[in-house]
Short mmCIF file of C-alpha atoms and ligand atoms in Angstrom, two decimals:
data_model
loop_
_atom_site.label_atom_id
_atom_site.label_comp_id
_atom_site.label_asym_id
_atom_site.label_seq_id
_atom_site.Cartn_x
_atom_site.Cartn_y
_atom_site.Cartn_z
CA UNK X 1 -18.24 -5.90 16.68
CA UNK X 2 -17.87 -6.27 12.73
CA UNK X 3 -14.98 -5.09 10.96
CA UNK X 4 -13.66 -5.26 7.56
CA UNK X 5 -10.60 -7.50 7.63
CA UNK X 6 -9.19 -9.25 10.39
CA UNK X 7 -8.37 -6.22 12.43
CA UNK X 8 -9.43 -3.91 14.50
CA UNK X 9 -8.04 -0.45 14.58
CA UNK X 10 -7.87 2.00 16.77
CA UNK X 11 -5.82 4.56 15.29
CA UNK X 12 -8.20 6.49 13.23
CA UNK X 13 -8.26 9.81 12.81
CA UNK X 14 -9.71 10.10 9.68
CA UNK X 15 -13.27 9.12 11.20
CA UNK X 16 -13.12 12.15 13.61
CA UNK X 17 -14.93 14.65 11.95
CA UNK X 18 -12.47 17.59 14.74
CA UNK X 19 -9.21 15.74 13.91
CA UNK X 20 -7.20 18.51 11.89
CA UNK X 21 -5.11 16.91 8.95
CA UNK X 22 -0.87 17.62 9.63
CA UNK X 23 -0.56 17.80 5.84
CA UNK X 24 -2.99 18.83 3.27
CA UNK X 25 -2.26 18.76 -0.61
CA UNK X 26 -5.07 21.56 -1.57
CA UNK X 27 -5.94 20.77 -5.42
CA UNK X 28 -2.53 20.72 -6.51
CA UNK X 29 -0.87 19.97 -9.89
CA UNK X 30 2.07 20.29 -11.44
CA UNK X 31 2.93 20.50 -14.75
CA UNK X 32 6.23 20.11 -16.40
CA UNK X 33 6.00 21.36 -19.86
CA UNK X 34 2.45 20.61 -21.58
CA UNK X 35 3.08 17.25 -19.52
CA UNK X 36 0.49 17.06 -16.06
CA UNK X 37 1.95 14.90 -13.97
CA UNK X 38 0.05 15.69 -10.79
CA UNK X 39 -3.25 16.99 -11.62
CA UNK X 40 -5.83 19.12 -9.33
CA UNK X 41 -5.11 16.65 -6.52
CA UNK X 42 -6.58 16.78 -3.13
CA UNK X 43 -5.60 14.66 0.21
CA UNK X 44 -5.06 14.82 3.49
CA UNK X 45 -2.52 12.55 6.02
CA UNK X 46 -2.74 12.80 10.00
CA UNK X 47 0.24 13.08 12.67
CA UNK X 48 1.52 10.06 13.63
CA UNK X 49 0.07 8.72 10.60
CA UNK X 50 1.54 5.75 8.07
CA UNK X 51 0.54 6.44 4.64
CA UNK X 52 1.28 5.33 1.24
CA UNK X 53 1.05 6.40 -2.08
CA UNK X 54 0.80 3.09 -4.34
CA UNK X 55 0.71 3.53 -8.41
CA UNK X 56 2.42 1.76 -11.61
CA UNK X 57 5.28 3.74 -12.89
CA UNK X 58 5.36 7.42 -13.62
CA UNK X 59 1.75 7.64 -12.33
CA UNK X 60 3.37 10.96 -10.48
CA UNK X 61 3.79 9.48 -6.85
CA UNK X 62 7.35 10.73 -6.26
CA UNK X 63 6.64 13.83 -7.57
CA UNK X 64 4.09 14.40 -4.97
CA UNK X 65 6.54 13.67 -2.98
CA UNK X 66 9.31 16.19 -4.04
CA UNK X 67 6.72 18.34 -3.78
CA UNK X 68 6.32 17.49 0.26
CA UNK X 69 10.36 18.06 0.39
CA UNK X 70 10.55 21.35 -1.41
CA UNK X 71 12.35 20.28 -4.45
CA UNK X 72 9.57 21.03 -6.25
CA UNK X 73 7.05 23.58 -6.58
CA UNK X 74 3.04 23.05 -7.09
CA UNK X 75 2.49 24.57 -10.45
CA UNK X 76 -1.02 25.20 -8.93
CA UNK X 77 -2.77 24.74 -5.76
CA UNK X 78 -1.25 24.69 -2.42
CA UNK X 79 0.38 22.25 -0.05
CA UNK X 80 -0.32 23.03 3.76
CA UNK X 81 2.36 21.50 6.85
CA UNK X 82 0.05 21.73 10.50
CA UNK X 83 -1.64 24.41 8.85
CA UNK X 84 1.54 26.11 7.14
CA UNK X 85 1.42 26.66 3.40
CA UNK X 86 4.85 25.38 2.15
CA UNK X 87 5.02 27.47 -0.82
CA UNK X 88 8.37 29.06 -1.00
CA UNK X 89 10.03 27.41 1.71
CA UNK X 90 13.37 25.98 0.95
CA UNK X 91 13.99 22.00 1.52
CA UNK X 92 16.47 22.57 4.58
CA UNK X 93 13.45 25.09 5.92
CA UNK X 94 10.90 22.34 6.43
CA UNK X 95 9.89 19.94 9.34
CA UNK X 96 10.38 16.70 6.54
CA UNK X 97 13.27 14.72 5.57
CA UNK X 98 13.32 12.01 2.93
CA UNK X 99 15.30 9.04 2.25
CA UNK X 100 15.67 8.18 -1.26
CA UNK X 101 16.14 4.93 -3.48
CA UNK X 102 19.63 4.96 -3.53
CA UNK X 103 20.06 5.69 0.60
CA UNK X 104 23.42 8.52 -0.95
CA UNK X 105 25.54 6.97 2.42
CA UNK X 106 29.35 8.76 1.91
CA UNK X 107 30.93 5.57 0.82
CA UNK X 108 34.17 7.11 3.09
CA UNK X 109 33.00 7.55 6.25
CA UNK X 110 32.15 5.48 8.75
CA UNK X 111 28.09 3.94 10.00
CA UNK X 112 28.78 6.25 13.02
CA UNK X 113 29.78 9.60 10.92
CA UNK X 114 26.91 9.04 8.55
CA UNK X 115 24.39 8.89 11.26
CA UNK X 116 26.39 12.20 12.53
CA UNK X 117 26.13 14.08 9.42
CA UNK X 118 23.55 15.90 9.58
CA UNK X 119 23.72 16.81 13.15
CA UNK X 120 26.85 18.03 12.82
CA UNK X 121 26.16 20.68 10.24
CA UNK X 122 23.54 22.18 12.50
CA UNK X 123 25.79 22.97 14.21
CA UNK X 124 24.62 20.60 17.80
CA UNK X 125 27.53 19.94 20.59
CA UNK X 126 29.68 16.56 20.43
CA UNK X 127 28.68 15.30 23.49
CA UNK X 128 24.38 15.63 21.85
CA UNK X 129 25.85 13.97 18.69
CA UNK X 130 27.60 11.23 20.61
CA UNK X 131 24.35 10.59 22.39
CA UNK X 132 22.28 10.86 19.48
CA UNK X 133 24.10 8.55 17.64
CA UNK X 134 24.18 6.39 20.45
CA UNK X 135 20.47 5.95 20.47
CA UNK X 136 20.30 5.65 16.53
CA UNK X 137 22.48 2.98 16.03
CA UNK X 138 20.61 0.96 18.94
CA UNK X 139 17.46 2.28 16.83
CA UNK X 140 18.22 0.24 13.90
CA UNK X 141 20.11 -2.77 15.81
CA UNK X 142 23.62 -1.91 14.81
CA UNK X 143 25.86 -0.94 16.94
CA UNK X 144 28.72 -3.27 16.68
CA UNK X 145 29.05 -1.68 13.44
CA UNK X 146 29.42 1.67 13.78
CA UNK X 147 33.24 2.09 12.51
CA UNK X 148 32.40 0.25 9.68
CA UNK X 149 31.90 1.79 5.98
CA UNK X 150 29.03 1.36 4.05
CA UNK X 151 30.32 -1.23 1.57
CA UNK X 152 31.67 -3.21 4.30
CA UNK X 153 28.32 -3.70 5.10
CA UNK X 154 24.70 -5.82 3.38
CA UNK X 155 22.24 -4.16 1.53
CA UNK X 156 19.60 -3.91 4.36
CA UNK X 157 22.47 -3.16 6.67
CA UNK X 158 23.22 0.45 4.71
CA UNK X 159 18.94 0.49 4.32
CA UNK X 160 19.04 0.78 8.05
CA UNK X 161 21.72 3.15 8.12
CA UNK X 162 20.36 5.67 5.57
CA UNK X 163 17.01 5.06 8.09
CA UNK X 164 19.40 6.19 11.12
CA UNK X 165 20.65 9.22 9.48
CA UNK X 166 17.54 10.15 8.35
CA UNK X 167 15.24 10.26 11.61
CA UNK X 168 18.67 11.02 13.41
CA UNK X 169 17.27 15.62 12.97
CA UNK X 170 13.98 14.44 14.42
CA UNK X 171 11.93 15.35 11.73
CA UNK X 172 8.73 15.59 12.38
CA UNK X 173 7.39 13.73 9.03
CA UNK X 174 9.90 11.09 6.75
CA UNK X 175 9.29 11.30 3.39
CA UNK X 176 10.48 7.96 2.17
CA UNK X 177 10.59 6.57 -1.49
CA UNK X 178 10.38 3.32 -1.83
CA UNK X 179 12.50 2.53 1.10
CA UNK X 180 13.07 -1.13 0.47
CA UNK X 181 13.37 -0.99 -3.32
CA UNK X 182 17.16 -2.45 -2.84
CA UNK X 183 16.28 -5.25 -0.54
CA UNK X 184 15.67 -8.75 -1.67
CA UNK X 185 11.96 -10.62 -0.91
CA UNK X 186 12.90 -11.48 2.38
CA UNK X 187 14.38 -9.03 3.88
CA UNK X 188 11.86 -6.45 2.75
CA UNK X 189 9.59 -8.46 4.57
CA UNK X 190 11.44 -8.35 7.72
CA UNK X 191 12.22 -4.48 6.96
CA UNK X 192 8.92 -3.98 6.65
CA UNK X 193 8.14 -5.13 10.11
CA UNK X 194 10.95 -2.72 11.71
CA UNK X 195 10.19 0.19 9.76
CA UNK X 196 6.73 0.07 11.42
CA UNK X 197 8.52 -0.69 14.65
CA UNK X 198 10.46 2.02 13.91
CA UNK X 199 7.63 4.56 12.87
CA UNK X 200 5.12 3.27 16.36
CA UNK X 201 8.90 3.95 18.55
CA UNK X 202 9.54 7.96 17.27
CA UNK X 203 5.90 9.00 16.73
CA UNK X 204 6.73 9.70 13.65
CA UNK X 205 4.25 10.11 10.36
CA UNK X 206 5.90 8.48 7.08
CA UNK X 207 4.62 9.23 3.67
CA UNK X 208 6.26 6.48 1.41
CA UNK X 209 6.20 6.12 -2.13
CA UNK X 210 5.76 2.43 -3.20
CA UNK X 211 5.20 0.28 -6.08
CA UNK X 212 4.25 -3.11 -4.39
CA UNK X 213 0.53 -3.40 -3.13
CA UNK X 214 1.90 -6.25 -0.35
CA UNK X 215 4.51 -3.32 0.71
CA UNK X 216 1.60 -0.63 1.28
CA UNK X 217 -0.89 -2.98 2.48
CA UNK X 218 1.56 -4.58 4.81
CA UNK X 219 2.78 -1.16 6.77
CA UNK X 220 1.00 1.66 5.73
CA UNK X 221 -2.74 2.89 7.91
CA UNK X 222 -3.68 4.06 4.74
CA UNK X 223 -3.52 3.89 1.28
CA UNK X 224 -3.97 6.73 -1.40
CA UNK X 225 -4.37 4.89 -4.79
CA UNK X 226 -2.66 7.14 -7.87
CA UNK X 227 -3.31 6.82 -11.03
CA UNK X 228 -2.03 9.43 -13.88
CA UNK X 229 -1.98 11.95 -11.87
CA UNK X 230 -4.94 11.84 -9.77
CA UNK X 231 -6.37 9.64 -6.72
CA UNK X 232 -8.43 6.96 -7.15
CA UNK X 233 -9.05 6.14 -3.44
CA UNK X 234 -7.56 6.87 -0.35
CA UNK X 235 -8.53 4.18 2.58
CA UNK X 236 -7.29 1.73 4.87
CA UNK X 237 -5.77 -1.98 3.41
CA UNK X 238 -9.06 -3.49 4.51
CA UNK X 239 -11.12 -1.21 3.08
CA UNK X 240 -8.82 -1.07 -0.39
CA UNK X 241 -9.33 -4.57 -0.57
CA UNK X 242 -12.99 -5.71 0.69
CA UNK X 243 -14.46 -2.81 -0.70
CA UNK X 244 -12.51 -0.94 -3.66
CA UNK X 245 -13.88 2.03 -4.74
CA UNK X 246 -13.84 1.59 -8.76
CA UNK X 247 -12.65 -1.32 -10.84
CA UNK X 248 -8.97 0.13 -11.53
CA UNK X 249 -9.03 0.20 -7.92
CA UNK X 250 -10.20 -3.65 -7.53
CA UNK X 251 -8.12 -5.03 -10.45
CA UNK X 252 -5.31 -3.11 -9.20
CA UNK X 253 -4.89 -4.20 -5.68
CA UNK X 254 -4.93 -8.07 -5.40
CA UNK X 255 -6.41 -10.71 -7.74
CA UNK X 256 -10.36 -10.50 -8.35
CA UNK X 257 -12.48 -12.25 -10.57
CA UNK X 258 -14.90 -9.57 -12.30
CA UNK X 259 -17.82 -10.37 -14.10
CA UNK X 260 -19.91 -7.25 -15.78
CA UNK X 261 -23.52 -7.46 -15.74
CA UNK X 262 -26.74 -4.97 -15.53
CA UNK X 263 -28.89 -4.64 -12.06
CA UNK X 264 -31.68 -7.04 -12.47
CA UNK X 265 -33.97 -5.91 -9.22
CA UNK X 266 -32.51 -4.62 -6.62
CA UNK X 267 -33.85 -3.80 -2.88
CA UNK X 268 -32.11 -2.15 -0.01
CA UNK X 269 -28.65 -3.26 -1.00
CA UNK X 270 -29.43 -6.29 -2.35
CA UNK X 271 -29.94 -7.68 -6.40
CA UNK X 272 -29.75 -10.24 -8.80
CA UNK X 273 -27.05 -9.19 -11.54
CA UNK X 274 -27.51 -10.25 -15.04
CA UNK X 275 -23.74 -11.50 -15.96
CA UNK X 276 -25.11 -12.80 -19.92
CA UNK X 277 -25.63 -16.03 -20.21
CA UNK X 278 -27.89 -17.24 -17.94
CA UNK X 279 -25.66 -16.38 -15.26
CA UNK X 280 -27.45 -14.60 -12.57
CA UNK X 281 -25.66 -13.41 -9.45
CA UNK X 282 -27.03 -12.58 -6.04
CA UNK X 283 -25.10 -9.97 -3.77
CA UNK X 284 -25.82 -8.66 -0.56
CA UNK X 285 -23.49 -5.49 -1.50
CA UNK X 286 -25.21 -3.06 -4.16
CA UNK X 287 -25.20 -0.47 -2.21
CA UNK X 288 -27.15 2.27 -4.59
CA UNK X 289 -26.61 1.06 -7.64
CA UNK X 290 -29.90 1.61 -9.52
CA UNK X 291 -32.41 -1.32 -11.70
CA UNK X 292 -30.66 -1.81 -15.33
CA UNK X 293 -27.61 -0.23 -14.47
CA UNK X 294 -24.41 -1.15 -15.91
CA UNK X 295 -22.31 -3.06 -13.48
CA UNK X 296 -19.11 -4.59 -12.25
CA UNK X 297 -19.30 -7.82 -9.91
CA UNK X 298 -15.95 -8.25 -8.21
CA UNK X 299 -15.07 -11.09 -6.04
CA UNK X 300 -11.85 -11.87 -4.72
CA UNK X 301 -10.34 -15.71 -5.24
CA UNK X 302 -10.38 -16.72 -1.68
CA UNK X 303 -14.45 -15.99 -1.52
CA UNK X 304 -15.25 -18.67 -3.72
CA UNK X 305 -15.20 -22.07 -2.63
CA UNK X 306 -14.51 -25.08 -5.18
CA UNK X 307 -16.46 -28.41 -4.86
CA UNK X 308 -17.05 -31.24 -7.49
CA UNK X 309 -21.21 -31.63 -6.71
CA UNK X 310 -23.01 -28.76 -6.45
CA UNK X 311 -23.30 -27.08 -3.14
CA UNK X 312 -26.74 -27.42 -1.44
CA UNK X 313 -28.34 -24.77 -0.80
CA UNK X 314 -25.79 -22.71 -1.90
CA UNK X 315 -27.41 -19.32 -3.16
CA UNK X 316 -24.77 -18.24 -6.18
CA UNK X 317 -23.10 -21.70 -8.31
CA UNK X 318 -22.04 -21.86 -11.54
CA UNK X 319 -20.70 -25.15 -12.80
CA UNK X 320 -17.31 -25.32 -15.36
CA UNK X 321 -14.21 -27.09 -16.03
CA UNK X 322 -10.54 -26.66 -14.22
CA UNK X 323 -8.03 -25.74 -16.62
CA UNK X 324 -5.13 -25.03 -14.47
CA UNK X 325 -4.08 -25.71 -11.03
CA UNK X 326 -1.07 -24.20 -9.19
CA UNK X 327 -0.40 -25.91 -5.51
CA UNK X 328 1.45 -23.17 -3.74
CA UNK X 329 1.98 -24.72 -0.70
CA UNK X 330 0.19 -22.98 1.84
CA UNK X 331 -2.89 -22.47 -0.56
CA UNK X 332 -4.14 -23.97 -3.71
CA UNK X 333 -5.32 -21.75 -6.77
CA UNK X 334 -8.01 -22.88 -9.43
CA UNK X 335 -9.00 -21.64 -12.97
CA UNK X 336 -12.13 -23.06 -13.88
CA UNK X 337 -13.61 -22.05 -17.55
CA UNK X 338 -17.11 -21.91 -16.77
CA UNK X 339 -19.50 -22.63 -19.85
CA UNK X 340 -19.55 -19.02 -21.01
CA UNK X 341 -15.53 -19.42 -21.59
CA UNK X 342 -15.47 -16.94 -18.49
CA UNK X 343 -12.67 -18.05 -16.55
CA UNK X 344 -12.38 -17.91 -12.86
CA UNK X 345 -10.02 -18.09 -10.11
CA UNK X 346 -10.56 -19.85 -6.95
CA UNK X 347 -7.82 -20.01 -3.98
CA UNK X 348 -7.95 -22.46 -0.92
CA UNK X 349 -5.95 -22.77 2.06
CA UNK X 350 -4.40 -25.82 2.47
CA UNK X 351 -5.61 -25.81 5.89
CA UNK X 352 -5.28 -29.72 6.96
CA UNK X 353 -2.81 -32.08 4.72
CA UNK X 354 -5.24 -34.06 3.05
CA UNK X 355 -8.20 -33.10 0.73
CA UNK X 356 -11.34 -34.88 1.44
CA UNK X 357 -12.45 -33.16 -2.32
CA UNK X 358 -9.59 -33.44 -4.82
CA UNK X 359 -10.03 -31.74 -7.84
CA UNK X 360 -7.68 -32.70 -10.97
CA UNK X 361 -7.30 -30.97 -14.91
CA UNK X 362 -10.50 -31.06 -16.56
CA UNK X 363 -12.83 -32.32 -13.70
CA UNK X 364 -16.26 -30.47 -13.87
CA UNK X 365 -16.59 -28.75 -10.65
CA UNK X 366 -18.80 -25.52 -9.41
CA UNK X 367 -17.49 -22.53 -7.98
CA UNK X 368 -19.91 -21.04 -5.34
CA UNK X 369 -19.87 -18.50 -3.23
CA UNK X 370 -22.01 -16.07 -0.42
CA UNK X 371 -24.27 -13.19 -1.28
CA UNK X 372 -22.06 -10.92 0.60
CA UNK X 373 -18.99 -12.47 -0.64
CA UNK X 374 -18.52 -10.03 -3.80
CA UNK X 375 -19.15 -5.81 -4.13
CA UNK X 376 -20.85 -4.53 -7.26
CA UNK X 377 -18.98 -1.50 -8.75
CA UNK X 378 -20.59 1.07 -10.55
CA UNK X 379 -17.54 3.29 -12.01
P1 ATP J 401 8.49 5.55 -10.63
O1 ATP J 401 7.56 4.83 -9.74
O2 ATP J 401 8.70 5.09 -11.89
O3 ATP J 401 9.23 6.55 -9.67
P2 ATP J 401 6.51 7.81 -9.99
O4 ATP J 401 4.42 7.74 -10.08
O5 ATP J 401 6.76 7.85 -9.12
O6 ATP J 401 6.84 6.52 -10.64
P3 ATP J 401 6.88 10.61 -10.65
O7 ATP J 401 8.41 10.84 -10.94
O8 ATP J 401 6.47 11.14 -10.04
O9 ATP J 401 6.15 9.11 -11.32
O10 ATP J 401 6.60 11.14 -12.45
C1 ATP J 401 5.50 11.19 -12.84
C2 ATP J 401 5.55 11.97 -14.66
O11 ATP J 401 6.10 13.03 -14.52
C3 ATP J 401 6.79 11.07 -15.38
O12 ATP J 401 5.54 10.77 -16.38
C4 ATP J 401 7.78 11.52 -15.76
O13 ATP J 401 8.49 11.00 -16.54
C5 ATP J 401 7.49 12.74 -15.70
N1 ATP J 401 8.64 13.47 -15.10
C6 ATP J 401 9.09 13.69 -13.81
N2 ATP J 401 9.94 14.70 -13.30
C7 ATP J 401 9.89 15.62 -14.46
C8 ATP J 401 11.01 16.65 -15.09
N3 ATP J 401 11.91 17.02 -13.88
N4 ATP J 401 10.57 17.09 -16.20
C9 ATP J 401 9.40 16.37 -16.70
N5 ATP J 401 9.26 15.41 -16.27
C10 ATP J 401 8.87 14.66 -15.41
#
């Protein structure tokens, strides 16, 4: 069985035409004065899904989350949760909880009191609170820190207290606004996996807002890429990366080489692209792009091979000169300037310690790739 990316996915309700969406944004618009922060946006999220809203600063992703939580109302359109229109329902009556960027822990309260706070407010009986707090402390591995105050904890531990507090009331949906923003890189990576485990073990629906594409790719079942208040694409991480729907998405997620050109000849998904200056690209992924259409050919750096000699039998091979090399340990990134001035980025995994075909700055080199390695973008 072939699959995009390297992972087989068993959880994919979005592919099931009978699956009922859990959260629905239905033609939602949000205006602040004359400014349109969210523009006629529709998207659906399924129960138990880990869903990420990804976009640059100011694209409207926090506004979407705040409308779902009930801190803002849409100017137009509807938001449904389990089929119910949420309009007019105050935040505390929605089965939704939000974890904020700043965590907002109570500084004078111990860890266990921070976690118990919402439960006490709801009037839960004391023994039940104690049991629930114990369960939460165990879940986020903070049992031995129960009596500490927030300032006696590390950033990562504080983040886990905030998380425990926001899931203690068992909301059906947890909304997370840049949940790992305050953590350093290594801790972020660890915490990403912890969050995924937590979401799985509690069976909750998570909607996370992030501007960090790696974070979205790591954690989410599906990602919505948002730009200027509109959805550019909703897809799994592998689809977003391997089958971007537009130039914008291809350029936004990961590194990509882009060749602008015209479809010179196309038959059943295969095509030649005339990319100018004598460069012709042969691809099997032209989809239904018509002959003569102006398209972009997008190809990821790791799908480009670099070699000192023209590889025998290569369908696509272009000559140029090595003008930059970055050795990153696990891989090496080459920038090759083609004879038309176009710069191509190629990356090679350093699977062995010794390289058979070492290249240096200013060497002549060939970049080559298979006809199924890139995608043709019409938008
Ligand atoms: P960031 O990653 O920086 O938080 P974001 O994508 O979450 O960005 P939003 O907070 O949703 O962005 O804001 C979207 C746009 O709406 C921004 O241009 C912002 O300035 C504007 N905006 C948000 N809230 C208000 C408000 N209460 N009044 C006026 N403009 C607002």
